[in-house]
PDB file of C-alpha atoms in Angstrom:
ATOM      1  CA  GLU A   1    -172.008 148.557 -65.823  1.00 91.00           C
ATOM      2  CA  VAL A   2    -175.219 146.906 -63.782  1.00 93.00           C
ATOM      3  CA  GLN A   3    -177.305 148.850 -61.699  1.00 95.00           C
ATOM      4  CA  LEU A   4    -180.142 147.663 -59.685  1.00 96.00           C
ATOM      5  CA  LEU A   5    -182.337 150.321 -57.119  1.00 97.00           C
ATOM      6  CA  GLU A   6    -184.774 148.941 -55.291  1.00 97.00           C
ATOM      7  CA  SER A   7    -186.918 150.896 -53.115  1.00 97.00           C
ATOM      8  CA  GLY A   8    -190.673 150.918 -52.097  1.00 97.00           C
ATOM      9  CA  GLY A   9    -189.786 149.251 -48.384  1.00 97.00           C
ATOM     10  CA  GLY A  10    -191.379 150.847 -45.069  1.00 97.00           C
ATOM     11  CA  LEU A  11    -193.350 150.086 -41.819  1.00 98.00           C
ATOM     12  CA  VAL A  12    -196.353 148.111 -42.758  1.00 97.00           C
ATOM     13  CA  GLN A  13    -198.731 146.792 -40.487  1.00 97.00           C
ATOM     14  CA  PRO A  14    -199.441 142.662 -40.073  1.00 97.00           C
ATOM     15  CA  GLY A  15    -201.734 141.528 -42.877  1.00 97.00           C
ATOM     16  CA  GLY A  16    -200.838 144.908 -44.858  1.00 97.00           C
ATOM     17  CA  SER A  17    -199.127 145.001 -48.223  1.00 98.00           C
ATOM     18  CA  LEU A  18    -196.486 146.348 -50.072  1.00 98.00           C
ATOM     19  CA  ARG A  19    -195.017 146.613 -53.161  1.00 98.00           C
ATOM     20  CA  LEU A  20    -191.324 146.321 -54.108  1.00 98.00           C
ATOM     21  CA  SER A  21    -189.408 147.730 -57.184  1.00 98.00           C
ATOM     22  CA  CYS A  22    -185.987 146.961 -58.586  1.00 98.00           C
ATOM     23  CA  ALA A  23    -184.808 149.259 -61.364  1.00 97.00           C
ATOM     24  CA  ALA A  24    -182.124 147.520 -63.300  1.00 97.00           C
ATOM     25  CA  SER A  25    -179.860 149.038 -65.856  1.00 96.00           C
ATOM     26  CA  GLY A  26    -176.590 148.213 -67.557  1.00 95.00           C
ATOM     27  CA  PHE A  27    -177.484 145.410 -69.182  1.00 95.00           C
ATOM     28  CA  THR A  28    -180.461 143.713 -71.465  1.00 96.00           C
ATOM     29  CA  PHE A  29    -183.040 142.977 -68.710  1.00 96.00           C
ATOM     30  CA  ASN A  30    -185.078 140.871 -71.065  1.00 94.00           C
ATOM     31  CA  ASN A  31    -182.419 138.363 -71.101  1.00 95.00           C
ATOM     32  CA  TYR A  32    -181.942 137.555 -67.400  1.00 95.00           C
ATOM     33  CA  ALA A  33    -184.014 136.204 -64.500  1.00 96.00           C
ATOM     34  CA  MET A  34    -184.207 138.084 -61.413  1.00 97.00           C
ATOM     35  CA  THR A  35    -184.400 137.286 -58.104  1.00 97.00           C
ATOM     36  CA  TRP A  36    -185.100 138.849 -55.018  1.00 98.00           C
ATOM     37  CA  VAL A  37    -183.484 137.633 -51.877  1.00 97.00           C
ATOM     38  CA  ARG A  38    -184.319 138.787 -48.094  1.00 98.00           C
ATOM     39  CA  GLN A  39    -182.158 138.926 -44.882  1.00 98.00           C
ATOM     40  CA  ALA A  40    -183.631 139.777 -41.465  1.00 97.00           C
ATOM     41  CA  PRO A  41    -181.864 141.646 -38.936  1.00 96.00           C
ATOM     42  CA  GLY A  42    -178.965 139.994 -37.822  1.00 95.00           C
ATOM     43  CA  LYS A  43    -179.623 136.488 -39.824  1.00 96.00           C
ATOM     44  CA  GLY A  44    -178.351 135.174 -43.102  1.00 96.00           C
ATOM     45  CA  LEU A  45    -179.782 135.055 -46.544  1.00 97.00           C
ATOM     46  CA  GLU A  46    -183.216 133.655 -47.779  1.00 97.00           C
ATOM     47  CA  TRP A  47    -183.934 133.125 -51.084  1.00 97.00           C
ATOM     48  CA  VAL A  48    -187.687 134.641 -51.867  1.00 97.00           C
ATOM     49  CA  SER A  49    -188.719 134.351 -55.728  1.00 97.00           C
ATOM     50  CA  THR A  50    -187.484 134.519 -59.378  1.00 97.00           C
ATOM     51  CA  ILE A  51    -188.914 135.177 -62.358  1.00 97.00           C
ATOM     52  CA  GLY A  52    -187.276 133.842 -65.306  1.00 94.00           C
ATOM     53  CA  ASP A  53    -186.137 135.665 -68.811  1.00 93.00           C
ATOM     54  CA  VAL A  54    -189.126 136.981 -70.775  1.00 91.00           C
ATOM     55  CA  ASN A  55    -187.598 134.571 -73.989  1.00 89.00           C
ATOM     56  CA  SER A  56    -188.138 131.617 -72.094  1.00 86.00           C
ATOM     57  CA  GLY A  57    -191.976 132.358 -71.087  1.00 87.00           C
ATOM     58  CA  GLY A  58    -191.124 134.562 -67.499  1.00 91.00           C
ATOM     59  CA  ASN A  59    -192.077 131.634 -65.577  1.00 94.00           C
ATOM     60  CA  THR A  60    -192.109 132.078 -61.594  1.00 96.00           C
ATOM     61  CA  TYR A  61    -190.479 129.998 -58.524  1.00 96.00           C
ATOM     62  CA  TYR A  62    -191.201 131.167 -55.010  1.00 97.00           C
ATOM     63  CA  ALA A  63    -189.782 129.926 -51.808  1.00 96.00           C
ATOM     64  CA  ALA A  64    -192.467 127.701 -49.519  1.00 95.00           C
ATOM     65  CA  SER A  65    -192.120 130.325 -46.900  1.00 95.00           C
ATOM     66  CA  VAL A  66    -193.985 133.435 -48.880  1.00 97.00           C
ATOM     67  CA  LYS A  67    -195.929 130.786 -51.806  1.00 97.00           C
ATOM     68  CA  GLY A  68    -199.469 132.455 -52.117  1.00 97.00           C
ATOM     69  CA  ARG A  69    -198.711 135.692 -50.039  1.00 98.00           C
ATOM     70  CA  PHE A  70    -196.037 137.168 -52.705  1.00 98.00           C
ATOM     71  CA  THR A  71    -195.984 137.815 -56.323  1.00 98.00           C
ATOM     72  CA  ILE A  72    -193.120 138.417 -58.492  1.00 98.00           C
ATOM     73  CA  SER A  73    -193.535 140.353 -61.864  1.00 97.00           C
ATOM     74  CA  ARG A  74    -191.254 142.220 -64.404  1.00 97.00           C
ATOM     75  CA  ASP A  75    -192.205 145.328 -66.621  1.00 96.00           C
ATOM     76  CA  SER A  76    -190.035 145.049 -70.000  1.00 94.00           C
ATOM     77  CA  SER A  77    -191.229 148.527 -71.011  1.00 94.00           C
ATOM     78  CA  ARG A  78    -189.716 149.991 -67.705  1.00 97.00           C
ATOM     79  CA  ASN A  79    -186.452 147.285 -67.023  1.00 97.00           C
ATOM     80  CA  THR A  80    -188.143 146.857 -63.546  1.00 98.00           C
ATOM     81  CA  LEU A  81    -188.538 144.093 -61.401  1.00 98.00           C
ATOM     82  CA  PHE A  82    -191.614 144.203 -58.676  1.00 98.00           C
ATOM     83  CA  LEU A  83    -192.406 142.212 -55.609  1.00 98.00           C
ATOM     84  CA  GLN A  84    -195.905 142.478 -54.478  1.00 98.00           C
ATOM     85  CA  LEU A  85    -195.866 141.493 -50.867  1.00 98.00           C
ATOM     86  CA  SER A  86    -199.539 140.216 -49.061  1.00 98.00           C
ATOM     87  CA  ASN A  87    -200.431 139.508 -46.064  1.00 97.00           C
ATOM     88  CA  LEU A  88    -197.492 140.158 -44.275  1.00 98.00           C
ATOM     89  CA  ARG A  89    -196.466 138.561 -41.019  1.00 98.00           C
ATOM     90  CA  ALA A  90    -193.509 139.999 -38.453  1.00 97.00           C
ATOM     91  CA  GLU A  91    -191.370 137.142 -39.801  1.00 97.00           C
ATOM     92  CA  ASP A  92    -191.335 138.855 -43.490  1.00 98.00           C
ATOM     93  CA  THR A  93    -189.363 141.678 -41.546  1.00 98.00           C
ATOM     94  CA  ALA A  94    -186.276 141.887 -43.599  1.00 98.00           C
ATOM     95  CA  VAL A  95    -183.586 143.868 -46.194  1.00 98.00           C
ATOM     96  CA  TYR A  96    -184.867 143.135 -49.428  1.00 98.00           C
ATOM     97  CA  TYR A  97    -182.591 142.751 -52.512  1.00 97.00           C
ATOM     98  CA  CYS A  98    -182.821 142.089 -55.891  1.00 97.00           C
ATOM     99  CA  ALA A  99    -180.362 140.548 -57.815  1.00 97.00           C
ATOM    100  CA  LYS A 100    -179.445 139.671 -61.832  1.00 96.00           C
ATOM    101  CA  GLY A 101    -179.702 136.320 -62.671  1.00 92.00           C
ATOM    102  CA  MET A 102    -180.842 132.847 -60.582  1.00 92.00           C
ATOM    103  CA  ILE A 103    -177.716 130.732 -60.486  1.00 89.00           C
ATOM    104  CA  GLY A 104    -174.973 132.884 -59.906  1.00 87.00           C
ATOM    105  CA  SER A 105    -177.232 136.053 -58.827  1.00 90.00           C
ATOM    106  CA  ASP A 106    -175.561 139.463 -58.855  1.00 90.00           C
ATOM    107  CA  PHE A 107    -176.660 141.872 -56.511  1.00 92.00           C
ATOM    108  CA  ARG A 108    -175.544 145.528 -57.019  1.00 89.00           C
ATOM    109  CA  GLY A 109    -178.312 147.570 -55.006  1.00 90.00           C
ATOM    110  CA  GLN A 110    -178.640 148.377 -51.558  1.00 94.00           C
ATOM    111  CA  GLY A 111    -181.550 146.516 -50.280  1.00 96.00           C
ATOM    112  CA  THR A 112    -184.780 147.569 -49.353  1.00 98.00           C
ATOM    113  CA  LEU A 113    -185.797 147.686 -45.592  1.00 98.00           C
ATOM    114  CA  VAL A 114    -189.412 146.087 -44.829  1.00 98.00           C
ATOM    115  CA  THR A 115    -190.633 146.149 -41.132  1.00 98.00           C
ATOM    116  CA  VAL A 116    -193.892 144.576 -40.231  1.00 98.00           C
ATOM    117  CA  SER A 117    -194.904 145.891 -37.048  1.00 96.00           C
ATOM    118  CA  SER A 118    -198.002 146.913 -34.986  1.00 94.00           C
TER     119      SER A 118
ATOM    120  CA  GLN B   1    -186.836 124.697 -46.856  1.00 56.00           C
ATOM    121  CA  SER B   2    -183.967 123.205 -46.196  1.00 69.00           C
ATOM    122  CA  VAL B   3    -180.182 125.328 -46.097  1.00 88.00           C
ATOM    123  CA  LEU B   4    -176.907 124.473 -46.463  1.00 97.00           C
ATOM    124  CA  THR B   5    -174.597 123.783 -43.521  1.00 97.00           C
ATOM    125  CA  GLN B   6    -171.482 126.249 -43.393  1.00 98.00           C
ATOM    126  CA  PRO B   7    -169.298 126.456 -40.152  1.00 98.00           C
ATOM    127  CA  ALA B   8    -170.355 129.586 -37.959  1.00 97.00           C
ATOM    128  CA  SER B   9    -166.778 131.349 -37.556  1.00 97.00           C
ATOM    129  CA  VAL B  10    -163.458 130.563 -39.289  1.00 98.00           C
ATOM    130  CA  SER B  11    -160.221 132.363 -38.317  1.00 97.00           C
ATOM    131  CA  GLY B  12    -156.675 132.866 -39.954  1.00 96.00           C
ATOM    132  CA  SER B  13    -153.690 135.313 -39.457  1.00 96.00           C
ATOM    133  CA  PRO B  14    -152.538 137.365 -42.512  1.00 97.00           C
ATOM    134  CA  GLY B  15    -151.096 135.241 -45.172  1.00 96.00           C
ATOM    135  CA  GLN B  16    -152.585 131.587 -44.177  1.00 97.00           C
ATOM    136  CA  SER B  17    -155.081 130.011 -45.989  1.00 97.00           C
ATOM    137  CA  ILE B  18    -158.434 129.123 -44.747  1.00 98.00           C
ATOM    138  CA  THR B  19    -161.342 127.066 -45.990  1.00 98.00           C
ATOM    139  CA  ILE B  20    -165.058 127.410 -45.407  1.00 98.00           C
ATOM    140  CA  SER B  21    -167.400 124.209 -46.080  1.00 98.00           C
ATOM    141  CA  CYS B  22    -170.746 124.217 -47.335  1.00 98.00           C
ATOM    142  CA  THR B  23    -172.830 120.782 -46.813  1.00 98.00           C
ATOM    143  CA  GLY B  24    -176.004 120.224 -48.805  1.00 97.00           C
ATOM    144  CA  SER B  25    -177.824 116.980 -50.225  1.00 96.00           C
ATOM    145  CA  GLY B  26    -177.932 115.251 -53.043  1.00 96.00           C
ATOM    146  CA  SER B  27    -180.741 117.191 -54.049  1.00 95.00           C
ATOM    147  CA  ASP B  28    -178.537 120.383 -53.957  1.00 96.00           C
ATOM    148  CA  ILE B  29    -175.246 120.947 -54.221  1.00 97.00           C
ATOM    149  CA  GLY B  30    -175.030 117.120 -55.266  1.00 96.00           C
ATOM    150  CA  ALA B  31    -177.220 117.465 -57.630  1.00 96.00           C
ATOM    151  CA  TYR B  32    -175.691 120.391 -60.182  1.00 96.00           C
ATOM    152  CA  ASN B  33    -172.683 122.080 -60.559  1.00 97.00           C
ATOM    153  CA  TYR B  34    -174.553 125.217 -59.499  1.00 97.00           C
ATOM    154  CA  VAL B  35    -172.916 126.330 -56.611  1.00 97.00           C
ATOM    155  CA  SER B  36    -172.042 130.203 -55.691  1.00 98.00           C
ATOM    156  CA  TRP B  37    -170.104 131.996 -53.085  1.00 98.00           C
ATOM    157  CA  TYR B  38    -171.269 135.343 -51.290  1.00 98.00           C
ATOM    158  CA  GLN B  39    -169.048 137.676 -49.625  1.00 98.00           C
ATOM    159  CA  GLN B  40    -171.047 140.741 -47.280  1.00 97.00           C
ATOM    160  CA  HIS B  41    -169.261 143.075 -45.273  1.00 97.00           C
ATOM    161  CA  PRO B  42    -171.156 144.636 -42.445  1.00 94.00           C
ATOM    162  CA  GLY B  43    -174.533 146.645 -43.412  1.00 92.00           C
ATOM    163  CA  LYS B  44    -173.099 146.094 -47.347  1.00 94.00           C
ATOM    164  CA  ALA B  45    -175.030 144.148 -49.909  1.00 94.00           C
ATOM    165  CA  PRO B  46    -173.550 140.295 -50.541  1.00 96.00           C
ATOM    166  CA  LYS B  47    -171.090 140.421 -53.512  1.00 96.00           C
ATOM    167  CA  LEU B  48    -170.633 137.464 -55.812  1.00 96.00           C
ATOM    168  CA  MET B  49    -167.254 135.633 -55.672  1.00 97.00           C
ATOM    169  CA  ILE B  50    -167.643 132.489 -56.919  1.00 97.00           C
ATOM    170  CA  TYR B  51    -169.930 130.906 -59.228  1.00 97.00           C
ATOM    171  CA  ASP B  52    -170.959 127.587 -61.009  1.00 97.00           C
ATOM    172  CA  VAL B  53    -168.548 125.755 -57.854  1.00 97.00           C
ATOM    173  CA  SER B  54    -165.279 127.270 -58.998  1.00 97.00           C
ATOM    174  CA  ASN B  55    -165.474 130.283 -61.496  1.00 97.00           C
ATOM    175  CA  ARG B  56    -164.674 134.091 -60.279  1.00 97.00           C
ATOM    176  CA  PRO B  57    -166.398 136.899 -61.674  1.00 94.00           C
ATOM    177  CA  SER B  58    -164.151 139.574 -63.336  1.00 93.00           C
ATOM    178  CA  GLY B  59    -162.419 141.297 -60.677  1.00 94.00           C
ATOM    179  CA  VAL B  60    -162.498 139.005 -57.841  1.00 96.00           C
ATOM    180  CA  SER B  61    -158.954 138.359 -56.736  1.00 95.00           C
ATOM    181  CA  ASP B  62    -157.606 134.896 -57.342  1.00 96.00           C
ATOM    182  CA  ARG B  63    -156.507 133.944 -53.955  1.00 97.00           C
ATOM    183  CA  LEU B  64    -160.400 132.797 -53.727  1.00 97.00           C
ATOM    184  CA  SER B  65    -160.942 129.147 -55.283  1.00 98.00           C
ATOM    185  CA  GLY B  66    -164.216 126.935 -55.056  1.00 98.00           C
ATOM    186  CA  SER B  67    -164.370 123.358 -55.357  1.00 98.00           C
ATOM    187  CA  LYS B  68    -166.929 120.345 -54.840  1.00 98.00           C
ATOM    188  CA  SER B  69    -167.474 116.769 -53.867  1.00 97.00           C
ATOM    189  CA  GLY B  70    -169.978 114.921 -53.258  1.00 97.00           C
ATOM    190  CA  ASN B  71    -172.495 116.927 -51.284  1.00 97.00           C
ATOM    191  CA  THR B  72    -169.828 119.289 -50.008  1.00 98.00           C
ATOM    192  CA  ALA B  73    -168.256 122.551 -51.523  1.00 98.00           C
ATOM    193  CA  SER B  74    -165.628 124.632 -50.085  1.00 98.00           C
ATOM    194  CA  LEU B  75    -164.281 127.733 -50.814  1.00 98.00           C
ATOM    195  CA  THR B  76    -160.799 128.398 -50.079  1.00 98.00           C
ATOM    196  CA  ILE B  77    -158.839 132.035 -49.066  1.00 98.00           C
ATOM    197  CA  SER B  78    -155.267 131.908 -49.474  1.00 97.00           C
ATOM    198  CA  GLY B  79    -153.008 134.738 -48.577  1.00 97.00           C
ATOM    199  CA  LEU B  80    -155.726 136.108 -45.869  1.00 97.00           C
ATOM    200  CA  GLN B  81    -155.554 139.872 -45.938  1.00 97.00           C
ATOM    201  CA  ALA B  82    -157.759 142.149 -43.629  1.00 96.00           C
ATOM    202  CA  GLU B  83    -160.158 143.087 -46.139  1.00 96.00           C
ATOM    203  CA  ASP B  84    -161.394 139.629 -46.407  1.00 97.00           C
ATOM    204  CA  GLU B  85    -162.878 139.867 -43.121  1.00 97.00           C
ATOM    205  CA  ALA B  86    -166.701 139.435 -43.737  1.00 98.00           C
ATOM    206  CA  ASP B  87    -169.386 136.896 -43.889  1.00 98.00           C
ATOM    207  CA  TYR B  88    -169.519 134.462 -46.654  1.00 98.00           C
ATOM    208  CA  TYR B  89    -172.452 132.865 -47.959  1.00 98.00           C
ATOM    209  CA  CYS B  90    -173.001 129.557 -50.109  1.00 98.00           C
ATOM    210  CA  SER B  91    -175.592 128.984 -52.130  1.00 97.00           C
ATOM    211  CA  SER B  92    -177.016 126.491 -54.597  1.00 97.00           C
ATOM    212  CA  TYR B  93    -179.779 125.370 -57.053  1.00 96.00           C
ATOM    213  CA  THR B  94    -181.896 122.628 -56.111  1.00 95.00           C
ATOM    214  CA  ARG B  95    -183.907 120.357 -58.126  1.00 94.00           C
ATOM    215  CA  THR B  96    -186.975 121.606 -56.812  1.00 90.00           C
ATOM    216  CA  THR B  97    -186.105 124.997 -59.208  1.00 87.00           C
ATOM    217  CA  THR B  98    -185.520 127.021 -56.038  1.00 91.00           C
ATOM    218  CA  LEU B  99    -182.378 128.538 -54.457  1.00 95.00           C
ATOM    219  CA  VAL B 100    -180.595 127.573 -51.313  1.00 96.00           C
ATOM    220  CA  PHE B 101    -178.441 129.518 -49.353  1.00 97.00           C
ATOM    221  CA  GLY B 102    -175.723 128.513 -46.514  1.00 97.00           C
ATOM    222  CA  THR B 103    -176.058 129.273 -42.860  1.00 97.00           C
ATOM    223  CA  GLY B 104    -173.244 131.528 -43.148  1.00 97.00           C
ATOM    224  CA  THR B 105    -169.623 132.120 -41.940  1.00 98.00           C
ATOM    225  CA  LYS B 106    -168.098 134.524 -40.230  1.00 98.00           C
ATOM    226  CA  VAL B 107    -164.161 134.906 -41.145  1.00 98.00           C
ATOM    227  CA  THR B 108    -162.045 136.621 -38.939  1.00 97.00           C
ATOM    228  CA  VAL B 109    -158.531 137.724 -39.917  1.00 96.00           C
ATOM    229  CA  LEU B 110    -156.599 137.502 -36.315  1.00 94.00           C
TER     230      LEU B 110
END
């Protein structure tokens, strides 16, 4: 069974940094692109970033709203996906979900809440 | 970053059919057959219900069906049940190698 467990969220001041993790199990991690999607309180879903599968070179893609501030990466030895958040703004406050795949993303975790506030 | 346009709310009585539209452009929905639909209950993670316009993942009810015409995709729920009450989001792959989500539709079962 596919399982995704997000962690690393918390309260951070504007301009601060945070690293989110997503531990994956139940599938061959290296064979799939992995995606981060976020949802601000009371708002809709917003795609944040995708990293390609290892065999295809692991290319990275970002939404315009986070490009240059967020960095997606993956550790094949630990079957873990990461999202490094830097220069955080109030509008980055959201629940961050990781998902298996990009097209037809499969969400299996409960997300991790990032709150940016002074 | 553009978003796909969905009606804010759709409602129906148990047993009825409803359709949710998702309107994009020639750079997303109109460019690929890579439209997905997600169901989200309050406080829960989104659940994939339809992928590649009309395909259902294993375990998803066949009361749900997806289609596309031009720049607009649609999700139809037939035989509406109380458990279908939730928020629904469409998404599409885009020409700029990104994903875009819809504005979301709240489905109410009367």
